[in-house]
mmCIF file of C-alpha atoms in Angstrom:
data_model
loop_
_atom_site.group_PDB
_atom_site.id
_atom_site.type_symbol
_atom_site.label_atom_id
_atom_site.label_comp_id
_atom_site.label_asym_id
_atom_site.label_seq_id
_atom_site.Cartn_x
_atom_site.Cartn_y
_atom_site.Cartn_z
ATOM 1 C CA UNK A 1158 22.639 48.234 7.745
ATOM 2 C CA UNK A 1159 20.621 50.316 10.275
ATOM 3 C CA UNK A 1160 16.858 48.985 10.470
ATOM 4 C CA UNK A 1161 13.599 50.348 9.428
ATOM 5 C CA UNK A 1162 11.301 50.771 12.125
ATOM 6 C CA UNK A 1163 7.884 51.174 11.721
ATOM 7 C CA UNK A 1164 6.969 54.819 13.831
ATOM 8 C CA UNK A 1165 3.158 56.031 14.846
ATOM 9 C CA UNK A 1166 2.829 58.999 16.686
ATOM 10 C CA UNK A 1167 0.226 59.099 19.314
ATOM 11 C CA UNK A 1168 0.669 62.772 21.189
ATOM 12 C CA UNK A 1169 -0.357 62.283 24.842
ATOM 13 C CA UNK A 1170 -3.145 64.431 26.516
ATOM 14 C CA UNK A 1171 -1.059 67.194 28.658
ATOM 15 C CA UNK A 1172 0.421 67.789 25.765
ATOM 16 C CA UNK A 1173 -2.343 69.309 24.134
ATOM 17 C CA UNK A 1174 -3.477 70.891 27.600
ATOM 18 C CA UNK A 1175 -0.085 72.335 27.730
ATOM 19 C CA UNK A 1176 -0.310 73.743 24.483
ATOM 20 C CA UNK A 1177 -3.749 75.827 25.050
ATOM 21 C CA UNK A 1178 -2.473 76.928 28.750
ATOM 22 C CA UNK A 1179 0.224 78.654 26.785
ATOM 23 C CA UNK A 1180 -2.322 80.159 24.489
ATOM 24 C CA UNK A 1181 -4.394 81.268 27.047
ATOM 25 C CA UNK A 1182 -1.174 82.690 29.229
ATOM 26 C CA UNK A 1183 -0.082 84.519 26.240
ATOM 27 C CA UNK A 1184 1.669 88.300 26.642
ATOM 28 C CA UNK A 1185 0.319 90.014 23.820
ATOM 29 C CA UNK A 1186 2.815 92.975 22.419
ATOM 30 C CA UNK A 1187 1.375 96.743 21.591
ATOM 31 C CA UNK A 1188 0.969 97.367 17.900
ATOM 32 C CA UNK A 1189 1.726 100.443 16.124
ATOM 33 C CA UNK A 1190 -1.444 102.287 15.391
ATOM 34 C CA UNK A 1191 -2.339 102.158 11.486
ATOM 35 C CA UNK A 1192 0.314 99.731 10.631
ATOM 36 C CA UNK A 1193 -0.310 96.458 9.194
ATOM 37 C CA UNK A 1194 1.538 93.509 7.774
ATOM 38 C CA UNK A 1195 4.353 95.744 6.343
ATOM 39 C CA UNK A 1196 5.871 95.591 9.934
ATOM 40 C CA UNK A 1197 5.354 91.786 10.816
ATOM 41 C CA UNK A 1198 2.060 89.952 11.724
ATOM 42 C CA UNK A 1199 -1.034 92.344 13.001
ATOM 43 C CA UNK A 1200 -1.784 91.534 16.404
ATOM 44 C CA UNK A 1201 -5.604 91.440 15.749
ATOM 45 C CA UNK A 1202 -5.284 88.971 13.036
ATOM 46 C CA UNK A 1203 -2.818 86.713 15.064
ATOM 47 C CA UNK A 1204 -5.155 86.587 18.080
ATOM 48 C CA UNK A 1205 -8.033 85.409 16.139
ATOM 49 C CA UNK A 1206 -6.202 82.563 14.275
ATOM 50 C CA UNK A 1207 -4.581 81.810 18.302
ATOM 51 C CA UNK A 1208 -7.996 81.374 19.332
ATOM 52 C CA UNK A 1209 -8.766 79.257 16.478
ATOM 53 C CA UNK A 1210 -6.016 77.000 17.388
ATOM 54 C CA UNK A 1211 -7.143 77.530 21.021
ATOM 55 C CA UNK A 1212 -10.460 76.261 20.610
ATOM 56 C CA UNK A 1213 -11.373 74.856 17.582
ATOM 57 C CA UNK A 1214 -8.731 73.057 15.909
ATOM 58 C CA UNK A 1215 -8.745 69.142 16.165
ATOM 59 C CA UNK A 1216 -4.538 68.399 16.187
ATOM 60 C CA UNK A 1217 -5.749 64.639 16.956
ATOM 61 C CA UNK A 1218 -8.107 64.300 13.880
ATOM 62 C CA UNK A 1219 -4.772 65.511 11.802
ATOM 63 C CA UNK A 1220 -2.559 63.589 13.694
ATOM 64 C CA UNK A 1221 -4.779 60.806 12.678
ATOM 65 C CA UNK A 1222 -4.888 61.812 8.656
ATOM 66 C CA UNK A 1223 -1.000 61.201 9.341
ATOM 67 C CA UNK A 1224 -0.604 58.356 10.778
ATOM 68 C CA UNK A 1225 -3.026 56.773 8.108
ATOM 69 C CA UNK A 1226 -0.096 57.129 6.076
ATOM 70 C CA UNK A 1227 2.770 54.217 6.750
ATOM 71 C CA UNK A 1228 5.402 55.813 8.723
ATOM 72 C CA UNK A 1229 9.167 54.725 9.923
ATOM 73 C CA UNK A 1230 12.405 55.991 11.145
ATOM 74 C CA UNK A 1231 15.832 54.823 10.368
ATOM 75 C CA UNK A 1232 19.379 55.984 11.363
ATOM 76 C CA UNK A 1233 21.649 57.397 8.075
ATOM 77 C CA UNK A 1234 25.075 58.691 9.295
ATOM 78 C CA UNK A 1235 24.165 59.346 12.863
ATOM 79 C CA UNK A 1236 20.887 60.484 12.517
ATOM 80 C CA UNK A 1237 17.546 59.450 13.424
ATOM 81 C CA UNK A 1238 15.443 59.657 10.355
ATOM 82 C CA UNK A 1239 11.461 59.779 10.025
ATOM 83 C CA UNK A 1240 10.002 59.394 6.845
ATOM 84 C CA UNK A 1241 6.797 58.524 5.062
ATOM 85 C CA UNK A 1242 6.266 55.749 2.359
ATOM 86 C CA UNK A 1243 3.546 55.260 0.954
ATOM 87 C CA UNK A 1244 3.519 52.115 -1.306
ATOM 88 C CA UNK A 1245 0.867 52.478 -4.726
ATOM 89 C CA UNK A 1246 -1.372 49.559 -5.785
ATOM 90 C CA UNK A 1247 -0.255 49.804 -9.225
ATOM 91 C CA UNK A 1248 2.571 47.256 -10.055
ATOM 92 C CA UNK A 1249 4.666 49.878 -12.171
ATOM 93 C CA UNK A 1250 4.741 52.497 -10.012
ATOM 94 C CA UNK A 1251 7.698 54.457 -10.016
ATOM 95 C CA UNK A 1252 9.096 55.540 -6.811
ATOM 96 C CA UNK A 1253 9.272 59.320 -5.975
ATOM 97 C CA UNK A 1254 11.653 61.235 -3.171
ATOM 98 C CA UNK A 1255 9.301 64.313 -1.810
ATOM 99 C CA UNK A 1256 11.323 66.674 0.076
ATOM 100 C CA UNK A 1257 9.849 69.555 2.213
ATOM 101 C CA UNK A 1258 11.459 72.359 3.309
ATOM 102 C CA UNK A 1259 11.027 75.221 6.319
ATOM 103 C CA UNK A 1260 8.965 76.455 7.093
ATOM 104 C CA UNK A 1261 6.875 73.307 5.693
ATOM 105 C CA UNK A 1262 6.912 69.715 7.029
ATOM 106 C CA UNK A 1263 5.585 66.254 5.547
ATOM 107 C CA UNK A 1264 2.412 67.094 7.082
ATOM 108 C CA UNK A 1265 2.378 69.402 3.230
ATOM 109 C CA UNK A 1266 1.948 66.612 1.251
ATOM 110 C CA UNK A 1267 -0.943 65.263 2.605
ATOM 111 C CA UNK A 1268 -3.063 66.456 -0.495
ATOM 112 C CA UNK A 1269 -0.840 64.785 -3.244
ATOM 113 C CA UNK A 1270 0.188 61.633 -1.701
ATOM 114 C CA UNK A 1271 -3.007 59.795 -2.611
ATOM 115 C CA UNK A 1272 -3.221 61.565 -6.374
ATOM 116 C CA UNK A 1273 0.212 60.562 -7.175
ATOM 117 C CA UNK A 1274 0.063 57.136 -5.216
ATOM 118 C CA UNK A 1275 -3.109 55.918 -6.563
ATOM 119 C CA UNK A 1276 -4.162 58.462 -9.872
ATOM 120 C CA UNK A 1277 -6.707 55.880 -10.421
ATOM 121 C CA UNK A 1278 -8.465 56.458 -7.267
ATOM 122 C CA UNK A 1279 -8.116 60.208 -8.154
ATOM 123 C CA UNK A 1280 -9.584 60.243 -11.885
ATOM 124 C CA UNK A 1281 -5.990 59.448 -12.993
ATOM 125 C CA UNK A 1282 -4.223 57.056 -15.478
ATOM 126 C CA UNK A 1283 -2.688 54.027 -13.447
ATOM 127 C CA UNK A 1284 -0.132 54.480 -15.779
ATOM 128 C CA UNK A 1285 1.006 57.978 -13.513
ATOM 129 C CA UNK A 1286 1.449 56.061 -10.260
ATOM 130 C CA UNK A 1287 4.028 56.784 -7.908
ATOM 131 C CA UNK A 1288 5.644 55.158 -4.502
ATOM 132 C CA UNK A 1289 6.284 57.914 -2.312
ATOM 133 C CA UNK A 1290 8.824 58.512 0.068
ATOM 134 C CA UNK A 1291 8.513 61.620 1.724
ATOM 135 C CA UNK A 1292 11.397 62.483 4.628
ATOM 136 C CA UNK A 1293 11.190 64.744 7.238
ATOM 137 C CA UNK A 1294 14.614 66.931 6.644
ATOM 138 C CA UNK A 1295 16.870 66.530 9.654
ATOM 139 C CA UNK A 1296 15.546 68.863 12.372
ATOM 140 C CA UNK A 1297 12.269 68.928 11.031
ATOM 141 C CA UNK A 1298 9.359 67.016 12.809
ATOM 142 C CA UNK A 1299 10.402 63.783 14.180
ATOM 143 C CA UNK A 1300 13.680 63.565 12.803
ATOM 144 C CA UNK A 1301 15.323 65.025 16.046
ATOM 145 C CA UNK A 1302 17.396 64.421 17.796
ATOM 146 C CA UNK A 1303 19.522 66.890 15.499
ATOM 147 C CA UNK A 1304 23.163 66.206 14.868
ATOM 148 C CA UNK A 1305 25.642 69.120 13.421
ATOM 149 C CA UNK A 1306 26.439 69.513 9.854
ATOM 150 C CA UNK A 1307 23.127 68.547 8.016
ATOM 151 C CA UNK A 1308 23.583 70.872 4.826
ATOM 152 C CA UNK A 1309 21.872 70.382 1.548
ATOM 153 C CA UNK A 1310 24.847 67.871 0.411
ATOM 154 C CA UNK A 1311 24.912 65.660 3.689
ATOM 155 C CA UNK A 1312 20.554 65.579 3.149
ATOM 156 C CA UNK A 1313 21.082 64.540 -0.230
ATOM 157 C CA UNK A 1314 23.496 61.380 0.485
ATOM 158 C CA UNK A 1315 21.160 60.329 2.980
ATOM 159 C CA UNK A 1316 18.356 60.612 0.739
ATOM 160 C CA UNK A 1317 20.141 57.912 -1.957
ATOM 161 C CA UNK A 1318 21.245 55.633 0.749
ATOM 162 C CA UNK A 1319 17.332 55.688 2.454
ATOM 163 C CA UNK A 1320 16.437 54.650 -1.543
ATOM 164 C CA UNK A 1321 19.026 52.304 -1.346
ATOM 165 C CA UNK A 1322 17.836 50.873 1.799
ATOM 166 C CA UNK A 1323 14.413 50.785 0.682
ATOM 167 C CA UNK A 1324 15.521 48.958 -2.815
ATOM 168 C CA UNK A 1325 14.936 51.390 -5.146
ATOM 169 C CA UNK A 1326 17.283 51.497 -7.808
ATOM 170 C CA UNK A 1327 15.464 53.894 -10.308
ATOM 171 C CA UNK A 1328 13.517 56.673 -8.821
ATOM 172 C CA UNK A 1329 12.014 60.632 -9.223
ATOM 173 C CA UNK A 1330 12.880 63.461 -6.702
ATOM 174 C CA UNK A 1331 10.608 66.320 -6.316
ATOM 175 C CA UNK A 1332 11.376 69.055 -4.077
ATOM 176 C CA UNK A 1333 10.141 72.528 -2.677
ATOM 177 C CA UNK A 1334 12.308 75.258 -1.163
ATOM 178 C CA UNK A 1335 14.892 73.416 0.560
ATOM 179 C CA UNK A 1336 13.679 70.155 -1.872
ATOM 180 C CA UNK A 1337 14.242 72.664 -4.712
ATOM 181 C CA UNK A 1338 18.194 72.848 -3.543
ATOM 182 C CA UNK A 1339 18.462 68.822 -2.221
ATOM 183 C CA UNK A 1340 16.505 67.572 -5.267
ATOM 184 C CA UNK A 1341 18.876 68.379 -8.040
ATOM 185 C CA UNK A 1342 21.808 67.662 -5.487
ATOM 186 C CA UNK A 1343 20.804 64.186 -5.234
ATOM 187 C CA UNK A 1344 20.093 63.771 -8.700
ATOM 188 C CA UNK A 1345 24.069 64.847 -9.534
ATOM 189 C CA UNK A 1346 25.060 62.131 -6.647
ATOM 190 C CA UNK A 1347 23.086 59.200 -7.450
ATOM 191 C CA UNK A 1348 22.671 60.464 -11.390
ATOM 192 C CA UNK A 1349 22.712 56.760 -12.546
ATOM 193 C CA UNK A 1350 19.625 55.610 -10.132
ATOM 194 C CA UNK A 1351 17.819 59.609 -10.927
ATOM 195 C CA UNK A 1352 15.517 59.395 -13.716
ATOM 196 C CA UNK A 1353 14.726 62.957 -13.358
ATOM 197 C CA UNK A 1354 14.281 65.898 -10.794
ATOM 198 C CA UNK A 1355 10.867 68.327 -10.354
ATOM 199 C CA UNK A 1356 11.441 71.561 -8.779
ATOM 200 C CA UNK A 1357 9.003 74.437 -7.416
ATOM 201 C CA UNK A 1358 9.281 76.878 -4.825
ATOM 202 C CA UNK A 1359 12.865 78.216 -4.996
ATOM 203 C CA UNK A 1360 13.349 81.322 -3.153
ATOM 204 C CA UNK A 1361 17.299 81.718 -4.688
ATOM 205 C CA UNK A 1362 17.345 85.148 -6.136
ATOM 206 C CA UNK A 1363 18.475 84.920 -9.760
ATOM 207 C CA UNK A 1364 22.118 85.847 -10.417
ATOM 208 C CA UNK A 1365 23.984 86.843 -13.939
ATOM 209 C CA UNK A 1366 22.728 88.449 -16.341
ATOM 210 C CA UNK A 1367 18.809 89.861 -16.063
ATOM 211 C CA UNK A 1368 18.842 92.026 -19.561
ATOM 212 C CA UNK A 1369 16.472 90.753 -22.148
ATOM 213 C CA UNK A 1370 13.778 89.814 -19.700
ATOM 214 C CA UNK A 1371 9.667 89.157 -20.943
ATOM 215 C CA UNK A 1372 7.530 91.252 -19.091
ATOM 216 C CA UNK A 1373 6.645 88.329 -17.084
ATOM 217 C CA UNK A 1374 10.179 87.654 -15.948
ATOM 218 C CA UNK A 1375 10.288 91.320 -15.213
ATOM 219 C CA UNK A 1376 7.562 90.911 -12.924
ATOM 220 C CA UNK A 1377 8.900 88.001 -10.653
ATOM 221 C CA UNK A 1378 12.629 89.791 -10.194
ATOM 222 C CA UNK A 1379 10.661 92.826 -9.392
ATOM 223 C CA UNK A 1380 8.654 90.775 -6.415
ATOM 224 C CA UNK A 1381 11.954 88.672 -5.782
ATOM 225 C CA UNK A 1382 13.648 92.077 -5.359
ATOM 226 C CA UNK A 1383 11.005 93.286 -2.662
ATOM 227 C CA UNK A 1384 11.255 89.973 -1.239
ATOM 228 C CA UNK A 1385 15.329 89.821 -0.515
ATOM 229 C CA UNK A 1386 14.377 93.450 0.777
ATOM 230 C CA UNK A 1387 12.159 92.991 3.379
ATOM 231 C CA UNK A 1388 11.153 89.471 3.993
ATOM 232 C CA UNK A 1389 14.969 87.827 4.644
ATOM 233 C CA UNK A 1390 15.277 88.541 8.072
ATOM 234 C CA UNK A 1391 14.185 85.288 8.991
ATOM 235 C CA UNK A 1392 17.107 83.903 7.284
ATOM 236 C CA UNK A 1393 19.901 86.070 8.342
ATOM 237 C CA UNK A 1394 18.728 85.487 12.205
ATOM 238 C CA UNK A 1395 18.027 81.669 11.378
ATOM 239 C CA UNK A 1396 21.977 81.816 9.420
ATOM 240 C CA UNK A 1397 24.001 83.728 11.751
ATOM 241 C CA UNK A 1398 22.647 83.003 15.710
ATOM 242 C CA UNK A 1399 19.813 79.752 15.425
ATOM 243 C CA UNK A 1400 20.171 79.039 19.214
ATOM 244 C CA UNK A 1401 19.291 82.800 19.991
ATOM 245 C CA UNK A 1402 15.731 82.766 18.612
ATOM 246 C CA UNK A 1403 15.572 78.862 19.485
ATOM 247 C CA UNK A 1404 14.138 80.109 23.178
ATOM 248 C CA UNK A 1405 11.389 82.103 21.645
ATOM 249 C CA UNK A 1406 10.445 79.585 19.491
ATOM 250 C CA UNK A 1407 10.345 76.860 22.209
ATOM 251 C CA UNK A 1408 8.971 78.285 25.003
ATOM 252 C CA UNK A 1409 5.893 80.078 22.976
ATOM 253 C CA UNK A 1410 2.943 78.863 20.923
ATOM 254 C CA UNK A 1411 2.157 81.983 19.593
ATOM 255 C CA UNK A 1412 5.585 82.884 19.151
ATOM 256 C CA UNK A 1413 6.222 79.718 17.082
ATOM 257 C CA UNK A 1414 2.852 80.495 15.286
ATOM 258 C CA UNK A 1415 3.939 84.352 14.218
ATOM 259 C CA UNK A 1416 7.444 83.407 13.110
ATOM 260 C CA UNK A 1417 5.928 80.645 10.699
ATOM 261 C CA UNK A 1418 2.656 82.664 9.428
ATOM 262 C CA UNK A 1419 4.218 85.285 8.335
ATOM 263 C CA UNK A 1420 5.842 83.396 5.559
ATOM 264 C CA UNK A 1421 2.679 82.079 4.500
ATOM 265 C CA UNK A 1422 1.794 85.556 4.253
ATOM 266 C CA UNK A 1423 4.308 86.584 2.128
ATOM 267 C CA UNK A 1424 5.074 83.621 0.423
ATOM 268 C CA UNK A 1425 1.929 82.380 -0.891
ATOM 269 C CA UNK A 1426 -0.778 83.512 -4.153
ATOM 270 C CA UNK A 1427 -0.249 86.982 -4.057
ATOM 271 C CA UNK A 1428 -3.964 87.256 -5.281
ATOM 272 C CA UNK A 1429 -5.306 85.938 -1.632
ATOM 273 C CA UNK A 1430 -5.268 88.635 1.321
ATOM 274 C CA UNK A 1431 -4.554 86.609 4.460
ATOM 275 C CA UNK A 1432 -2.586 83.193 4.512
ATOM 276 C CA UNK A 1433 -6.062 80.695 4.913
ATOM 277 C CA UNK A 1434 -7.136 82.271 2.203
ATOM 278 C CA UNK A 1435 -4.172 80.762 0.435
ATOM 279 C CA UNK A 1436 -3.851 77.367 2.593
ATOM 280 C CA UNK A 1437 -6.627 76.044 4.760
ATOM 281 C CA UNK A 1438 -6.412 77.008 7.854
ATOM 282 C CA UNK A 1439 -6.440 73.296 9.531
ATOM 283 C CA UNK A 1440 -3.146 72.442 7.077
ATOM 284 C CA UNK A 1441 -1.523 75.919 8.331
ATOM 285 C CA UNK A 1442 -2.157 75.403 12.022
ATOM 286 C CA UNK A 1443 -1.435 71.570 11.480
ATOM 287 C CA UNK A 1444 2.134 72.468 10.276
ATOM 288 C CA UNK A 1445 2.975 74.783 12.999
ATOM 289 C CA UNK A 1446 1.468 72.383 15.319
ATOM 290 C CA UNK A 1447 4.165 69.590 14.439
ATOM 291 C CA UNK A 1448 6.756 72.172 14.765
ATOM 292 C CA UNK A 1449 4.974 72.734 18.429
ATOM 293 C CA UNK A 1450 4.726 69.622 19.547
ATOM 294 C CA UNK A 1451 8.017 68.037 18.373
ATOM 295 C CA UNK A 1452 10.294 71.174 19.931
ATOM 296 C CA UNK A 1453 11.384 72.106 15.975
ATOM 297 C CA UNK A 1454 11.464 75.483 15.808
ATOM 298 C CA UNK A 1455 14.514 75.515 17.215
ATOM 299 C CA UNK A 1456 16.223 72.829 15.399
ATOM 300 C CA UNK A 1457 14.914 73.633 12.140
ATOM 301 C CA UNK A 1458 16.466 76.671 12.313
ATOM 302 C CA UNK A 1459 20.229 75.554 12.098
ATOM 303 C CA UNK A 1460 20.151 74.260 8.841
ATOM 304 C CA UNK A 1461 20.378 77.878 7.345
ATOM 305 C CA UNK A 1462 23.313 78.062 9.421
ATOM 306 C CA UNK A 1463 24.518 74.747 8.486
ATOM 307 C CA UNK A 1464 24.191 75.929 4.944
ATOM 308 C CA UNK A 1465 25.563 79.417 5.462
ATOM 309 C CA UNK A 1466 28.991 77.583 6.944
ATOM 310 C CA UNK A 1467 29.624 75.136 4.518
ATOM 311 C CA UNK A 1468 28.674 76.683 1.430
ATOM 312 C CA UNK A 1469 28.539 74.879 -1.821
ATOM 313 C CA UNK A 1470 30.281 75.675 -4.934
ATOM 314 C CA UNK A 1471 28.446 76.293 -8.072
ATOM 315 C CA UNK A 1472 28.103 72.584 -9.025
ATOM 316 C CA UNK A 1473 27.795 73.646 -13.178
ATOM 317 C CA UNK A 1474 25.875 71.557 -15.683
ATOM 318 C CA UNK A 1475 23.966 68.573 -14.751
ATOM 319 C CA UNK A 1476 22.382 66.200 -16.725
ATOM 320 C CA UNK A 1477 19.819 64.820 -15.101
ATOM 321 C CA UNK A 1478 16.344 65.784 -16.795
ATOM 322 C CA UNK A 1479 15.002 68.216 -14.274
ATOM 323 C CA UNK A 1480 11.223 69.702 -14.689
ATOM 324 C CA UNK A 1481 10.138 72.938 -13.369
ATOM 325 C CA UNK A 1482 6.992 74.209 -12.261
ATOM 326 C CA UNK A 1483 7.028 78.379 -11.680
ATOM 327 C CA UNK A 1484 4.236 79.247 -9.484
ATOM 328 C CA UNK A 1485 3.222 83.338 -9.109
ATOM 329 C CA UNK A 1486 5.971 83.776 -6.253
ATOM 330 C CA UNK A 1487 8.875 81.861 -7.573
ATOM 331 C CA UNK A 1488 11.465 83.782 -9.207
ATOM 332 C CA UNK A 1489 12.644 81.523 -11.154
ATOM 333 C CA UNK A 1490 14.127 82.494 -15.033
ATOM 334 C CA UNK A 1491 14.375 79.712 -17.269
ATOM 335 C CA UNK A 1492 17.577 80.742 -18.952
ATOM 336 C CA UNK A 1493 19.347 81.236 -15.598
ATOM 337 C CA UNK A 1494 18.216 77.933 -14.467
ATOM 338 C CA UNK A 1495 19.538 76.365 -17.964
ATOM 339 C CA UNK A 1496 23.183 77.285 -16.815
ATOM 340 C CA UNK A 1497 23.107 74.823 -14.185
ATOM 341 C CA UNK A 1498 20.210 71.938 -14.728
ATOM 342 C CA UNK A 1499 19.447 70.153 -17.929
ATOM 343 C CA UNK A 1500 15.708 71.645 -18.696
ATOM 344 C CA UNK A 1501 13.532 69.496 -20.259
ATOM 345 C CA UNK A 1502 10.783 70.568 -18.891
ATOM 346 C CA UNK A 1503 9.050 74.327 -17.794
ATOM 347 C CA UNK A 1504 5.589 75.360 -16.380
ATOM 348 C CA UNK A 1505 4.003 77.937 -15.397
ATOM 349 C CA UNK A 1506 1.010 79.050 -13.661
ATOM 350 C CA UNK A 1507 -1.386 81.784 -12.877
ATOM 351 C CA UNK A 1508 -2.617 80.195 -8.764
ATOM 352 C CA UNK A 1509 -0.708 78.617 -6.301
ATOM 353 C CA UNK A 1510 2.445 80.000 -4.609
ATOM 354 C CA UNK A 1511 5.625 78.942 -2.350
ATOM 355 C CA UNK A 1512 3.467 76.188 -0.504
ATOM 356 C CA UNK A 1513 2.584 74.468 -3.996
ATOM 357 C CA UNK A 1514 1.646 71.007 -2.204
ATOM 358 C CA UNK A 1515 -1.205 72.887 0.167
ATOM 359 C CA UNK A 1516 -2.214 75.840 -2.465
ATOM 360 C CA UNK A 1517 -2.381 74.191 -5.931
ATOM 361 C CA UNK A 1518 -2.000 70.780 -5.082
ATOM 362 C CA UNK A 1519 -3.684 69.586 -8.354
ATOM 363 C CA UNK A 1520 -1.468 71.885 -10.655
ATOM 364 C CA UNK A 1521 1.882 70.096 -8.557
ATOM 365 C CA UNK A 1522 0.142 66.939 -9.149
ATOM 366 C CA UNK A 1523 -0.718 67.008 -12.803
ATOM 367 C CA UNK A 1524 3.239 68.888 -13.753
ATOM 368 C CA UNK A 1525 4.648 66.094 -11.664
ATOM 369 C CA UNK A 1526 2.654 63.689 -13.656
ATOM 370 C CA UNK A 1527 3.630 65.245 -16.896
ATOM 371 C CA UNK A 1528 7.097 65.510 -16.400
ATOM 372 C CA UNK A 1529 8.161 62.057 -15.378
ATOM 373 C CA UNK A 1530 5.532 60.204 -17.666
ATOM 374 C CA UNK A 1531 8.587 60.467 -20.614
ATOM 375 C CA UNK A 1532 11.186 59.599 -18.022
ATOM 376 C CA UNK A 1533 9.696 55.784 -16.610
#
């Protein structure tokens, strides 16, 4: 069995010099006069939050609120895996899979790890403690170097074999976006050891039938529909030709910083105007700062083309108890989502978006609670 190695990341001064040099050497593109975010990120608005990064964000006091957190890396089927856990004081704590997805990191869960690890710290019951393990998806922060073929399936086996190693027989999985896909995957693997699986943030459009639908259903196919018209060209590029937009992504800040804003743009509370209105602006530029630093941009990228060449086969019914929490951008129909996942479990809410963990982290907190407080 591969070891557990306790990790700490300390990022080294020229790093950080490097990083504002390419700020300040930046070669800003003309804009369209009168256009706005329908054609991609403004240019006024992305030089201000540049020069916020530039000058006034504090990567080392984040850095820090990480590595507060225990922290390790182990090797599952090739690859070099990073991955926090985060151990609760409370004896009957059950433990809990988090799993990010692009273009999020762990650095997202840095507002629920401490309610769901220690609710009474948090004006919790005890009795709602978790152990969290929270991986970074191969690719993804400082699980790099990247091997070829990590699709949703090959994340979820390595998922229940870092349980296994970790000696958990009985756990949760919650997942986002890509979690929202590897969640429920792992829970058909390892379905004896998978007490139940929490999903938010799936950006799948809904397929089958879409008569009969409540006005509010109506409302998220309608957005879901804009969405898959004008906001998937991340994906197809990302799909189809990952090592052509890898240089862009590498070689610029403020390239890296456009191509990951403009989701939080579009994906988050469509009630907020700009993205920190939605997410703090330190968590925003702390998550495209660990895509900076670590080079994973670029490798992020290729899972959508792992995924896109080894596609998966509708798996049918499950029967692991699976919870869902619908947030104003998810497009998720709870009759659709019946076909495939046992249901036990639906929520939804009026604030918060794609980015639950960083926009609503006390409504993800208090469904996660709810849902697995039946299930321990």
């Amino acid at each position: 069995m591969a070891a557990i190695v306790p990790f700490r990341r300390s990022t080294p001064p020229e790093a950080l010099d490097d990083l504002r040099r390419r700020i300040d050497a930046t070669r800003w593109p003309a804009e369209i006069p009168g256009t706005g975010w329908e054609r991609g990120v403004p240019v006024g608005y992305l030089r201000r939050l540049a020069e916020h990064w530039r000058h006034d964000y504090d990567w080392t006091a984040w850095e820090a609120r990480l590595n507060a957190h225990p922290q390790f890396t182990t090797e599952i089927d090739g690859q070099n895996l990073h991955f926090l856990h985060v151990r609760s004081p409370e004896p009957g704590a059950l433990p809990l899979i988090l799993t990010h997805g692009w273009p999020g990191s762990v650095a997202e869960f840095l507002e629920v790890i401490g309610p769901l690890t220690d609710p009474r710290a948090h004006g919790g019951d005890p009795a709602d403690a978790f152990h969290v393990v929270a991986p970074s998806v191969p690719g993804f922060g400082y699980s790099t170097p990247l091997l070829p073929g990590w699709n949703h399936a090959r994340i979820a086996h390595a998922w229940a074999v870092l349980m296994d190693r970790l000696g958990y027989e009985r756990y949760g999985a919650q997942g986002g976006d890509t979690g929202s896909l590897v969640s429920p995957e792992l829970g058909r693997i390892a379905s004896e050891r998978v007490v139940g699986v929490h999903v938010n943030g799936g950006l799948a459009f809904p397929e089958g039938d879409l008569s009969g639908l409540s006005p509010r259903e109506r409302e998220r196919i309608a957005a879901a529909e804009r969405l898959r018209a004008t906001g998937t060209g991340y994906a197809e590029l990302q799909s189809t030709k990952p090592q052509t937009v890898a240089y862009a992504l590498h070689d610029s800040p403020v390239g890296q910083l456009s191509w990951i804003v403009e989701k939080f743009h579009g994906w988050t509370d469509p009630a907020r105007d700009l993205p920190e209105d939605a997410v703090p602006v330190g968590h925003l530029l702390t998550n495209v700062t660990l895509y900076w630093l670590t080079g994973t941009g670029a490798t992020s990228a290729h899972l959508y083309y792992e995924v896109r060449a080894a596609p998966v086969a509708p798996p049918g019914p499950d029967g692991v108890p699976t919870g869902v929490a619908v947030f104003p951008t998810d497009p998720a129909i709870r009759r659709l989502m019946e076909r495939d996942h046992h249901v036990v479990h639906w929520s939804e809410f009026d604030r918060g978006g794609h980015f639950a963990a960083l926009e609503a982290p006390d409504l993800l907190v208090g469904d996660v609670r709810a849902f697995f407080r039946t299930l321990r």
